[in-house]
Amino acid sequence: SKVRIYTLARDLGVDNNKMLEILDGLGVSYKSVSSTIEEDTVELIKQILEEEAAAGTAAPADSAPVQASAPQAAPTQPETQAASAPQPQAAATATAEREPVAASAPAAPSAPELPHRAPVVTIMGHVDHGKTSLLDYIRKTKVAAKEAGGITQHVGAFEARTSKGKVVFIDTPGHEAFTTIRARGANVADIAIIVIAADDSLMPQTREAIAHAQAAKVPMIVAINKIDLPQADPERVKTDLTQLNLVPEEYGGDLIVVPVSARTGEGVEDLLEYISLTAELEDLRADPKGEFSGVIIESRVDRQAGVLATVMVQEGTLRVGDFLVVGENYGKIKAMTDSNGGRIKEAGPSTPVQVLGFSEAPASGEKVFSAKNEHAARELIAQRVSDRRDAEAARTQRRRTLEEMMGPIGETRTVNLILRADTQGSLEAIQGILAKKETEDVKLNVLLSGIGSPTEGDVLLASTADATILCFSVTASGGVKKVADTKGIEIKTFRIIYELIDEVDRLIKGNLEPVF
Ligand code: GDP
């Protein structure tokens, strides 16, 4: 019978990437690690692994298994390995030449690389589809109960312990947090979970969440929630997703879709497993010994304690006493707590920590760096202030170059759009016309199309993806306009479809014709 790739990998005790390598070697096609493979293939894989293992034990004890260090001995050519095994001298030499590789485990040909880090996951989706409930369920079941009976403070992220290792969740659900962080140029999330209620299917904010994840190129996993409800219709959700060109695996695509219930907990274990699986394929790594860098998740001012900022460590290790620089401010870490409220002295990659020591609350999404001492921190800030002034001066002086206006010569150019309209009907009409506008040279990329007025989230998406917002029969509120102004994003409103289309034509031409 057929077996899923990741199940086989788990049963045979090799990692998923290794399994995919073997399949590639065999010329077996697959969509993802949850694709199934034939029994014959399974037998072949077992043989290959056995032969590799045999070749490994035949090699000198102090050298790495032959197959890990000798690239020409591909997993698909067990004969080659068998041939090299009886020549311990040659094998040893080959190993010595690739010194860093020799330290690796048989299944990881990438020993000199950095250690793995835990994935950081964000949960997005439509209001009331169960984002908060899902986070609560995971927190309740996967976070070690806090010692000493204190109330765990909400710090913007928490660490869940799963059978596959640590998974870090950003616990401000919704794409606003995600996009605010990204709008500052930082990327915190490695994986986006899109929650869709099984009784409601795709809703406007679901599409927005998907657009945001796609714009950030963050891999998505869909959690179909509320499957405990009698009116739940997960199949409809899958069909609706297909309409967005997101094809679930069971329909032959590569989108992982997991049915869950945040109420009963059904499927949550599977969801966590898929997160770990995706993380493994993403091959997330960071250097705990490297230079520190991180991102502010959120911050607040506590009446007694002062400024409390949650920092996500991305590289290096943060220690109490370190000087941190955020924007043009700095602070010395007086104390640190983990997301569980426990005092800690140091924190490595993929760890959210709450630090005490800033004098001003830093904004979420700001990048954090460290400095050796106060003097170095001040110097770094002085440098930044002068860089900023230079950049400002340059911006006012600079004339736009041809290439800036046209994009690189000879490449297909893309016009990014966000569409907002009053009804589904007008949206579809507009999209229908736009679909015919694409040419070989210019691609129209509608990042998001939605019903109703443009939101602040749209503006942030537009600013990170360099898009124009076009509205039909809806207008932006004053607040949204203000944000758009400060970010330099254009929001244009039209009452007649063909005027909107004319504008798109202008954008296309603007991208095509050199302007002198
Ligand atoms: P959010 O707005 O996406 O964060 O949604 P919430 O987590 O606040 O959930 C909205 C409502 O749906 C609440 O009344 C929840 O109790 C309910 N809910 C969430 N998940 C489930 C579920 O799996 N099954 C059922 N039956 N109700 C759920």
Coordinates of C-alpha atoms and ligand atoms in Angstrom, one line a residue:
S1 CA 0.0 0.0 0.0
K2 CA 1.0 3.6 -0.4
V3 CA 2.8 5.5 2.4
R4 CA 3.3 9.2 3.1
I5 CA 6.9 10.4 2.7
Y6 CA 7.2 11.9 6.1
T7 CA 5.6 8.9 7.8
L8 CA 8.2 6.7 6.1
A9 CA 11.0 9.1 7.1
R10 CA 9.9 9.0 10.7
D11 CA 9.6 5.2 10.7
L12 CA 13.0 4.8 9.2
G13 CA 14.6 7.4 11.4
V14 CA 15.9 9.7 8.7
D15 CA 15.0 13.3 8.2
N16 CA 12.6 14.5 5.6
N17 CA 15.2 16.3 3.4
K18 CA 17.3 13.2 3.3
M19 CA 14.2 11.3 2.2
L20 CA 13.5 13.8 -0.6
E21 CA 17.1 13.6 -1.7
I22 CA 16.8 9.8 -2.1
L23 CA 13.5 10.2 -4.0
D24 CA 15.2 12.8 -6.3
G25 CA 18.0 10.4 -6.9
L26 CA 15.5 7.8 -7.9
G27 CA 13.7 10.2 -10.1
V28 CA 10.4 9.8 -8.2
S29 CA 8.3 12.8 -8.4
Y30 CA 6.4 14.2 -5.4
K31 CA 4.6 17.4 -4.4
S32 CA 5.8 17.6 -0.8
V33 CA 6.7 15.4 2.1
S34 CA 3.0 14.6 2.6
S35 CA 2.8 13.1 -0.8
T36 CA 2.4 9.3 -0.9
I37 CA 4.8 6.9 -2.6
E38 CA 4.4 3.3 -3.9
E39 CA 5.4 0.3 -2.0
D40 CA 8.0 -0.6 -4.5
T41 CA 9.7 2.7 -4.0
V42 CA 9.6 2.2 -0.2
E43 CA 11.4 -1.1 -0.7
L44 CA 14.1 0.6 -2.8
I45 CA 14.5 3.3 -0.2
K46 CA 15.0 0.8 2.5
Q47 CA 17.6 -1.0 0.4
I48 CA 19.5 2.2 -0.2
L49 CA 19.5 3.1 3.5
E50 CA 20.7 -0.3 4.5
E51 CA 23.5 -0.2 2.0
E52 CA 24.4 3.2 3.1
A53 CA 24.5 2.0 6.7
A54 CA 26.6 -1.0 5.7
A55 CA 29.0 1.3 3.9
G56 CA 29.1 3.5 6.9
T57 CA 30.1 0.8 9.3
A58 CA 32.7 -0.5 6.9
A59 CA 34.5 2.8 7.0
P60 CA 37.2 3.5 9.6
A61 CA 35.7 4.2 12.9
D62 CA 37.1 7.7 13.3
S63 CA 35.9 8.9 9.9
A64 CA 32.4 9.9 8.9
P65 CA 30.2 7.5 7.0
V66 CA 31.4 7.4 3.5
Q67 CA 28.2 8.6 1.9
A68 CA 28.1 11.7 3.9
S69 CA 31.5 13.0 2.8
A70 CA 31.8 11.7 -0.7
P71 CA 29.4 13.6 -3.0
Q72 CA 30.0 11.3 -5.9
A73 CA 28.7 8.4 -3.9
A74 CA 25.1 9.5 -4.3
P75 CA 22.5 7.6 -2.4
T76 CA 21.2 6.2 -5.6
Q77 CA 24.5 4.5 -6.4
P78 CA 25.0 2.0 -3.6
E79 CA 27.5 0.1 -5.8
T80 CA 29.9 3.1 -5.8
Q81 CA 29.8 3.2 -2.0
A82 CA 30.3 -0.5 -1.7
A83 CA 33.3 -0.2 -4.0
S84 CA 34.8 2.5 -2.0
A85 CA 34.2 0.9 1.4
P86 CA 36.9 -1.8 1.1
Q87 CA 39.5 1.0 0.6
P88 CA 39.6 2.6 4.1
Q89 CA 42.7 4.5 3.1
A90 CA 41.0 6.3 0.3
A91 CA 37.9 6.9 2.3
A92 CA 39.9 8.3 5.1
T93 CA 41.7 10.7 2.8
A94 CA 38.5 11.9 1.3
T95 CA 37.1 12.5 4.7
A96 CA 40.1 14.4 5.8
E97 CA 39.9 16.7 2.9
R98 CA 36.4 17.6 3.8
E99 CA 37.1 18.1 7.4
P100 CA 34.0 19.9 8.5
V101 CA 31.8 17.3 6.9
A102 CA 33.4 14.5 8.9
A103 CA 31.6 15.7 12.1
S104 CA 28.2 15.3 10.6
A105 CA 25.6 12.7 11.3
P106 CA 25.0 10.4 8.3
A107 CA 21.8 12.1 7.3
A108 CA 23.0 15.7 7.4
P109 CA 25.5 16.4 4.7
S110 CA 25.7 20.0 5.8
A111 CA 27.7 19.8 9.0
P112 CA 29.5 23.1 8.7
E113 CA 26.2 24.9 8.7
L114 CA 24.7 26.6 11.7
P115 CA 22.5 24.8 14.2
H116 CA 18.8 24.6 13.6
R117 CA 16.4 27.0 15.3
A118 CA 12.8 26.7 16.3
P119 CA 10.2 28.0 13.9
V120 CA 8.3 31.2 14.7
V121 CA 4.6 30.9 13.7
T122 CA 2.0 33.5 13.3
I123 CA -1.8 32.9 13.2
M124 CA -3.9 34.9 10.8
G125 CA -7.5 34.7 9.5
H126 CA -10.9 36.3 9.6
V127 CA -12.4 37.6 12.8
D128 CA -14.2 35.0 14.9
H129 CA -12.7 32.1 13.0
G130 CA -10.9 31.0 16.1
K131 CA -7.4 32.4 16.1
T132 CA -7.5 33.3 19.8
S133 CA -9.1 30.1 20.7
L134 CA -6.5 28.1 18.8
L135 CA -3.6 30.0 20.5
D136 CA -5.3 29.5 23.9
Y137 CA -5.7 25.8 23.3
I138 CA -2.0 25.4 22.3
R139 CA -0.9 27.5 25.2
K140 CA -3.0 25.6 27.7
T141 CA -1.8 22.2 26.5
K142 CA 1.8 22.8 25.3
V143 CA 3.3 25.4 27.6
A144 CA 4.7 24.1 30.9
A145 CA 2.7 25.4 33.8
K146 CA 4.4 28.4 35.3
E147 CA 6.2 27.9 38.5
A148 CA 5.3 29.8 41.7
G149 CA 1.8 30.5 40.7
G150 CA 2.1 33.9 39.2
I151 CA -0.1 35.1 36.4
T152 CA 1.7 34.8 33.1
Q153 CA 1.8 38.1 31.4
H154 CA 1.0 38.5 27.8
V155 CA 4.3 39.3 26.2
G156 CA 3.3 38.9 22.5
A157 CA 4.8 35.5 22.0
F158 CA 5.1 32.1 23.7
E159 CA 7.0 28.9 23.3
A160 CA 5.2 25.6 22.9
R161 CA 6.9 22.3 23.6
T162 CA 5.8 19.7 21.0
S163 CA 7.0 16.1 20.5
K164 CA 9.0 17.5 17.6
G165 CA 10.6 20.3 19.6
K166 CA 10.0 23.9 20.3
V167 CA 7.6 26.0 18.3
V168 CA 7.3 29.8 19.0
F169 CA 3.9 31.4 18.5
I170 CA 3.3 35.1 18.0
D171 CA 0.2 35.6 20.0
T172 CA -1.1 38.8 18.7
P173 CA -3.4 37.2 16.1
G174 CA -4.3 38.9 12.9
H175 CA -2.3 40.3 10.1
E176 CA -2.0 43.8 11.5
A177 CA 0.8 42.7 13.9
F178 CA 2.4 40.7 11.1
T179 CA 2.3 43.6 8.6
T180 CA 3.3 46.3 11.1
I181 CA 6.4 44.3 11.8
R182 CA 7.1 43.7 8.2
A183 CA 6.5 47.3 7.2
R184 CA 9.6 48.1 9.2
G185 CA 11.6 45.8 7.1
A186 CA 11.7 42.9 9.6
N187 CA 10.5 39.5 9.1
V188 CA 9.6 37.6 12.2
A189 CA 7.3 34.7 11.2
D190 CA 8.7 31.7 9.4
I191 CA 5.3 30.1 8.9
A192 CA 1.8 31.5 8.7
I193 CA -1.2 29.5 9.9
I194 CA -4.3 30.7 8.1
V195 CA -7.3 29.8 10.3
I196 CA -10.6 29.3 8.4
A197 CA -13.8 28.4 10.2
A198 CA -15.4 25.3 8.6
D199 CA -18.9 26.8 8.9
D200 CA -18.0 30.1 7.3
S201 CA -15.3 29.3 4.7
L202 CA -13.2 32.1 3.1
M203 CA -14.1 35.6 4.2
P204 CA -12.6 39.0 3.4
Q205 CA -9.9 38.9 6.1
T206 CA -9.0 35.4 5.1
R207 CA -8.1 36.6 1.7
E208 CA -6.2 39.5 3.2
A209 CA -4.3 37.2 5.5
I210 CA -3.4 35.0 2.5
A211 CA -2.3 38.0 0.5
H212 CA -0.1 39.2 3.4
A213 CA 1.6 35.8 3.8
Q214 CA 2.1 35.5 0.0
A215 CA 3.6 39.0 -0.2
A216 CA 6.0 38.1 2.6
K217 CA 6.8 34.8 0.9
V218 CA 6.1 33.0 4.2
P219 CA 4.9 29.4 3.8
M220 CA 1.3 28.9 4.7
I221 CA -0.6 26.1 6.4
V222 CA -4.4 26.2 6.5
A223 CA -6.1 25.2 9.7
I224 CA -9.8 24.5 9.0
N225 CA -11.2 25.2 12.5
K226 CA -14.5 24.4 14.2
I227 CA -14.8 21.0 12.7
D228 CA -16.7 20.0 15.8
L229 CA -19.7 22.0 14.6
P230 CA -22.5 20.0 13.0
Q231 CA -22.7 22.5 10.1
A232 CA -19.0 22.3 9.5
D233 CA -18.2 21.9 5.8
P234 CA -14.4 21.4 5.4
E235 CA -14.8 20.3 1.8
R236 CA -16.3 23.6 0.9
V237 CA -13.3 25.4 2.4
K238 CA -11.0 23.3 0.3
T239 CA -13.0 24.0 -2.9
D240 CA -13.0 27.7 -2.1
L241 CA -9.3 27.7 -1.6
T242 CA -8.8 26.0 -5.0
Q243 CA -10.6 29.0 -6.5
L244 CA -7.8 31.2 -5.2
N245 CA -5.3 28.9 -6.8
L246 CA -4.4 27.4 -3.5
V247 CA -4.8 23.7 -4.1
P248 CA -4.9 21.4 -1.1
E249 CA -2.7 18.3 -1.3
E250 CA -5.5 15.9 -1.5
Y251 CA -6.6 17.7 -4.6
G252 CA -3.2 17.3 -6.1
G253 CA -1.7 20.6 -5.0
D254 CA 0.9 21.4 -2.4
L255 CA -1.1 23.4 0.2
I256 CA -1.2 21.7 3.6
V257 CA -4.7 21.8 5.1
V258 CA -5.4 20.5 8.6
P259 CA -8.9 20.2 10.0
V260 CA -8.9 21.2 13.7
S261 CA -11.1 22.1 16.5
A262 CA -9.9 24.7 19.0
R263 CA -12.7 23.6 21.2
T264 CA -12.1 19.9 21.4
G265 CA -8.5 19.9 20.5
E266 CA -9.0 17.5 17.6
G267 CA -6.3 17.9 15.0
V268 CA -4.2 20.3 16.9
E269 CA -1.5 17.7 17.4
D270 CA -1.5 17.2 13.6
L271 CA -1.2 20.9 13.0
L272 CA 1.8 21.1 15.3
E273 CA 3.3 18.1 13.4
Y274 CA 2.8 19.9 10.1
I275 CA 4.4 23.0 11.5
S276 CA 7.5 21.1 12.5
L277 CA 7.5 19.4 9.1
T278 CA 7.4 22.7 7.3
A279 CA 10.1 24.1 9.5
E280 CA 12.3 21.1 8.8
L281 CA 11.9 21.7 5.1
E282 CA 12.6 25.4 5.5
D283 CA 15.8 24.4 7.2
L284 CA 15.8 27.2 9.7
R285 CA 19.1 27.9 11.2
A286 CA 20.8 30.6 13.3
D287 CA 24.1 31.1 15.0
P288 CA 23.8 31.3 18.8
K289 CA 27.5 32.4 18.9
G290 CA 27.1 35.0 16.2
E291 CA 26.5 38.7 16.6
F292 CA 23.1 39.4 18.2
S293 CA 20.2 40.7 16.2
G294 CA 16.5 40.6 17.0
V295 CA 13.2 42.3 16.5
I296 CA 10.8 44.1 18.8
I297 CA 7.5 42.1 19.0
E298 CA 5.8 44.6 21.3
S299 CA 6.4 46.9 24.2
R300 CA 4.6 48.6 26.9
V301 CA 5.2 50.8 29.9
D302 CA 4.6 49.3 33.3
R303 CA 3.8 51.8 36.0
Q304 CA 6.3 50.2 38.4
A305 CA 8.8 48.4 36.3
G306 CA 9.1 50.9 33.5
V307 CA 9.5 50.0 29.8
L308 CA 9.0 46.3 29.1
A309 CA 9.9 45.3 25.5
T310 CA 9.5 41.8 24.0
V311 CA 12.4 41.0 21.8
M312 CA 12.6 38.1 19.5
V313 CA 16.1 36.9 19.3
Q314 CA 17.0 36.1 15.7
E315 CA 20.7 35.7 15.7
G316 CA 23.3 35.4 18.5
T317 CA 22.6 35.3 22.2
L318 CA 21.1 38.0 24.4
R319 CA 22.5 38.4 28.0
V320 CA 21.6 40.4 31.0
G321 CA 23.9 43.4 31.0
D322 CA 24.1 43.7 27.2
F323 CA 23.6 47.1 25.6
L324 CA 20.8 47.2 23.1
V325 CA 20.3 49.7 20.3
V326 CA 16.9 50.2 18.7
G327 CA 16.6 53.0 16.2
E328 CA 18.2 55.9 17.7
N329 CA 17.8 54.8 21.3
Y330 CA 19.7 52.4 23.5
G331 CA 19.3 50.7 26.8
K332 CA 21.1 48.3 29.1
I333 CA 19.3 45.0 29.9
K334 CA 18.6 45.1 33.6
A335 CA 16.5 41.9 33.7
M336 CA 15.1 39.4 31.3
T337 CA 12.1 37.0 31.6
D338 CA 11.1 34.3 29.2
S339 CA 7.6 34.1 27.7
N340 CA 6.6 32.0 30.7
G341 CA 7.5 34.7 33.2
G342 CA 10.6 33.0 34.5
R343 CA 13.8 35.0 35.1
I344 CA 16.6 34.1 32.6
K345 CA 20.1 35.3 32.1
E346 CA 20.5 34.6 28.5
A347 CA 18.4 33.7 25.4
G348 CA 19.4 32.2 22.0
P349 CA 17.8 32.3 18.6
S350 CA 14.0 31.9 18.2
T351 CA 13.5 32.9 21.8
P352 CA 11.0 35.7 22.7
V353 CA 12.2 37.5 25.8
Q354 CA 10.9 40.4 27.8
V355 CA 13.6 42.8 28.6
L356 CA 13.7 45.6 31.1
G357 CA 16.1 48.5 30.5
F358 CA 14.9 50.7 27.7
S359 CA 14.1 54.3 28.6
E360 CA 11.6 54.7 25.8
A361 CA 9.1 52.1 24.5
P362 CA 10.4 50.9 21.1
A363 CA 7.9 50.2 18.3
S364 CA 7.1 46.7 17.2
G365 CA 9.0 45.7 14.2
E366 CA 12.0 47.7 15.1
K367 CA 15.3 45.9 14.6
V368 CA 17.4 45.4 17.7
F369 CA 21.2 45.2 17.7
S370 CA 23.7 45.0 20.6
A371 CA 26.7 47.0 21.5
K372 CA 29.7 46.0 23.7
N373 CA 29.3 48.9 26.1
E374 CA 27.6 52.3 26.5
H375 CA 30.3 54.0 24.4
A376 CA 29.8 51.7 21.5
A377 CA 26.1 52.1 21.8
R378 CA 26.3 55.8 21.6
E379 CA 28.7 55.6 18.6
L380 CA 26.4 53.4 16.8
I381 CA 23.5 55.8 17.3
A382 CA 25.6 58.8 16.2
Q383 CA 26.4 56.9 13.1
R384 CA 22.7 56.2 12.5
V385 CA 21.7 59.7 13.0
S386 CA 24.2 60.9 10.4
D387 CA 23.3 58.1 8.0
R388 CA 19.6 59.2 8.3
R389 CA 20.5 62.8 7.6
D390 CA 22.5 61.9 4.6
A391 CA 19.7 59.7 3.3
E392 CA 17.2 62.5 3.7
A393 CA 19.4 65.0 2.0
A394 CA 20.0 62.5 -0.9
R395 CA 16.3 61.9 -1.2
T396 CA 15.4 65.5 -1.8
Q397 CA 18.2 66.0 -4.3
R398 CA 18.2 62.8 -6.2
R399 CA 16.6 62.7 -9.6
R400 CA 15.0 59.4 -10.5
T401 CA 17.0 57.4 -12.9
L402 CA 15.5 55.7 -15.9
E403 CA 16.1 52.3 -14.4
E404 CA 14.2 53.3 -11.3
M405 CA 11.2 54.3 -13.2
M406 CA 11.3 51.4 -15.6
G407 CA 12.8 48.6 -13.6
P408 CA 15.7 46.6 -15.0
I409 CA 15.8 46.8 -18.7
G410 CA 14.7 43.7 -20.6
E411 CA 12.9 42.1 -17.7
T412 CA 9.2 41.5 -17.3
R413 CA 7.9 44.3 -15.1
T414 CA 5.2 44.0 -12.6
V415 CA 2.5 46.4 -11.6
N416 CA 1.3 45.6 -8.1
L417 CA -2.2 46.5 -7.3
I418 CA -4.6 46.3 -4.4
L419 CA -8.3 46.5 -5.5
R420 CA -11.2 47.6 -3.3
A421 CA -14.7 47.8 -4.5
D422 CA -18.3 48.2 -3.2
T423 CA -19.6 44.8 -4.4
Q424 CA -18.3 41.4 -5.4
G425 CA -19.9 42.0 -8.8
S426 CA -17.9 45.1 -9.6
L427 CA -14.7 43.5 -8.3
E428 CA -15.2 40.6 -10.6
A429 CA -15.9 42.9 -13.5
I430 CA -12.7 44.9 -12.9
Q431 CA -10.7 41.7 -12.5
G432 CA -12.1 40.3 -15.7
I433 CA -11.0 43.4 -17.7
L434 CA -7.6 43.5 -16.0
A435 CA -6.9 39.9 -16.8
K436 CA -6.8 40.8 -20.5
K437 CA -4.4 43.7 -19.9
E438 CA -1.3 41.6 -19.1
T439 CA 1.3 41.6 -21.8
E440 CA 4.6 39.8 -22.1
D441 CA 6.4 42.8 -20.8
V442 CA 4.1 43.8 -18.0
K443 CA 2.6 41.6 -15.4
L444 CA -0.4 42.8 -13.4
N445 CA -0.2 41.4 -9.9
V446 CA -3.3 41.9 -7.8
L447 CA -2.0 41.4 -4.3
L448 CA -5.4 41.7 -2.8
S449 CA -8.9 42.4 -3.9
G450 CA -11.6 43.0 -1.3
I451 CA -15.0 44.5 -0.7
G452 CA -15.2 47.7 1.3
S453 CA -13.0 50.6 2.1
P454 CA -9.2 50.2 2.0
T455 CA -7.8 49.5 5.5
E456 CA -4.6 50.5 7.2
G457 CA -3.4 46.9 6.6
D458 CA -3.8 47.5 2.9
V459 CA -1.6 50.5 3.1
L460 CA 1.0 48.6 5.0
L461 CA 0.8 45.8 2.4
A462 CA 1.1 48.3 -0.4
S463 CA 4.1 49.9 1.2
T464 CA 6.0 46.6 1.7
A465 CA 5.1 45.3 -1.7
D466 CA 5.3 48.7 -3.6
A467 CA 1.7 48.6 -4.8
T468 CA -1.0 51.2 -5.8
I469 CA -4.4 51.0 -4.2
L470 CA -7.3 51.5 -6.6
C471 CA -10.8 51.8 -5.2
F472 CA -14.1 51.6 -7.0
S473 CA -17.1 53.3 -5.4
V474 CA -15.4 53.1 -1.9
T475 CA -13.2 55.7 -0.3
A476 CA -10.5 55.6 2.4
S477 CA -11.3 57.0 5.8
G478 CA -9.3 60.0 7.0
G479 CA -7.1 57.8 9.2
V480 CA -6.2 55.5 6.4
K481 CA -5.5 58.4 4.1
K482 CA -3.1 59.8 6.7
V483 CA -1.2 56.6 7.0
A484 CA -1.0 56.4 3.2
D485 CA 0.4 59.9 3.0
T486 CA 3.1 59.2 5.5
K487 CA 4.1 56.0 3.7
G488 CA 3.9 57.7 0.3
I489 CA 1.2 55.3 -1.0
E490 CA -1.3 56.4 -3.5
I491 CA -5.0 55.6 -3.0
K492 CA -7.1 56.4 -6.0
T493 CA -10.9 56.3 -6.1
F494 CA -13.0 55.9 -9.2
R495 CA -16.8 56.0 -9.8
I496 CA -16.6 54.6 -13.3
I497 CA -15.0 51.3 -14.0
Y498 CA -13.4 52.4 -17.2
E499 CA -11.7 55.3 -15.5
L500 CA -10.1 52.9 -13.1
I501 CA -9.0 50.8 -16.1
D502 CA -7.5 53.9 -17.7
E503 CA -5.5 54.4 -14.6
V504 CA -4.2 50.8 -14.8
D505 CA -3.3 51.5 -18.5
R506 CA -1.3 54.6 -17.3
L507 CA 0.4 52.5 -14.7
I508 CA 1.3 49.9 -17.3
K509 CA 2.5 52.6 -19.7
G510 CA 4.4 54.3 -17.0
N511 CA 6.2 51.1 -16.5
L512 CA 6.9 50.7 -20.2
E513 CA 7.7 54.0 -21.7
P514 CA 10.8 55.8 -20.8
V515 CA 9.9 59.2 -19.5
F516 CA 12.4 62.0 -20.3
Ligands
GDP1 P1 -10.8 35.1 16.6 O1 -11.6 36.4 16.4 O2 -10.4 34.6 15.3 O3 -9.7 35.2 17.5 O4 -11.8 34.0 17.1 P2 -12.1 33.5 18.6 O5 -11.0 32.6 19.0 O6 -12.4 34.7 19.5 O7 -13.4 32.6 18.4 C1 -14.6 33.2 18.0 C2 -15.7 32.4 18.5 O8 -15.7 31.0 18.0 C3 -15.7 32.2 20.0 O9 -17.0 32.2 20.5 C4 -15.1 30.8 20.2 O10 -15.6 30.1 21.4 C5 -15.6 30.1 19.0 N1 -14.7 29.0 18.5 C6 -13.4 29.1 18.3 N2 -12.9 27.9 17.9 C7 -14.0 27.0 17.9 C8 -14.1 25.6 17.6 O11 -13.1 24.9 17.2 N3 -15.3 25.1 17.7 C9 -16.4 25.8 18.1 N4 -17.6 25.2 18.2 N5 -16.3 27.1 18.4 C10 -15.1 27.7 18.3

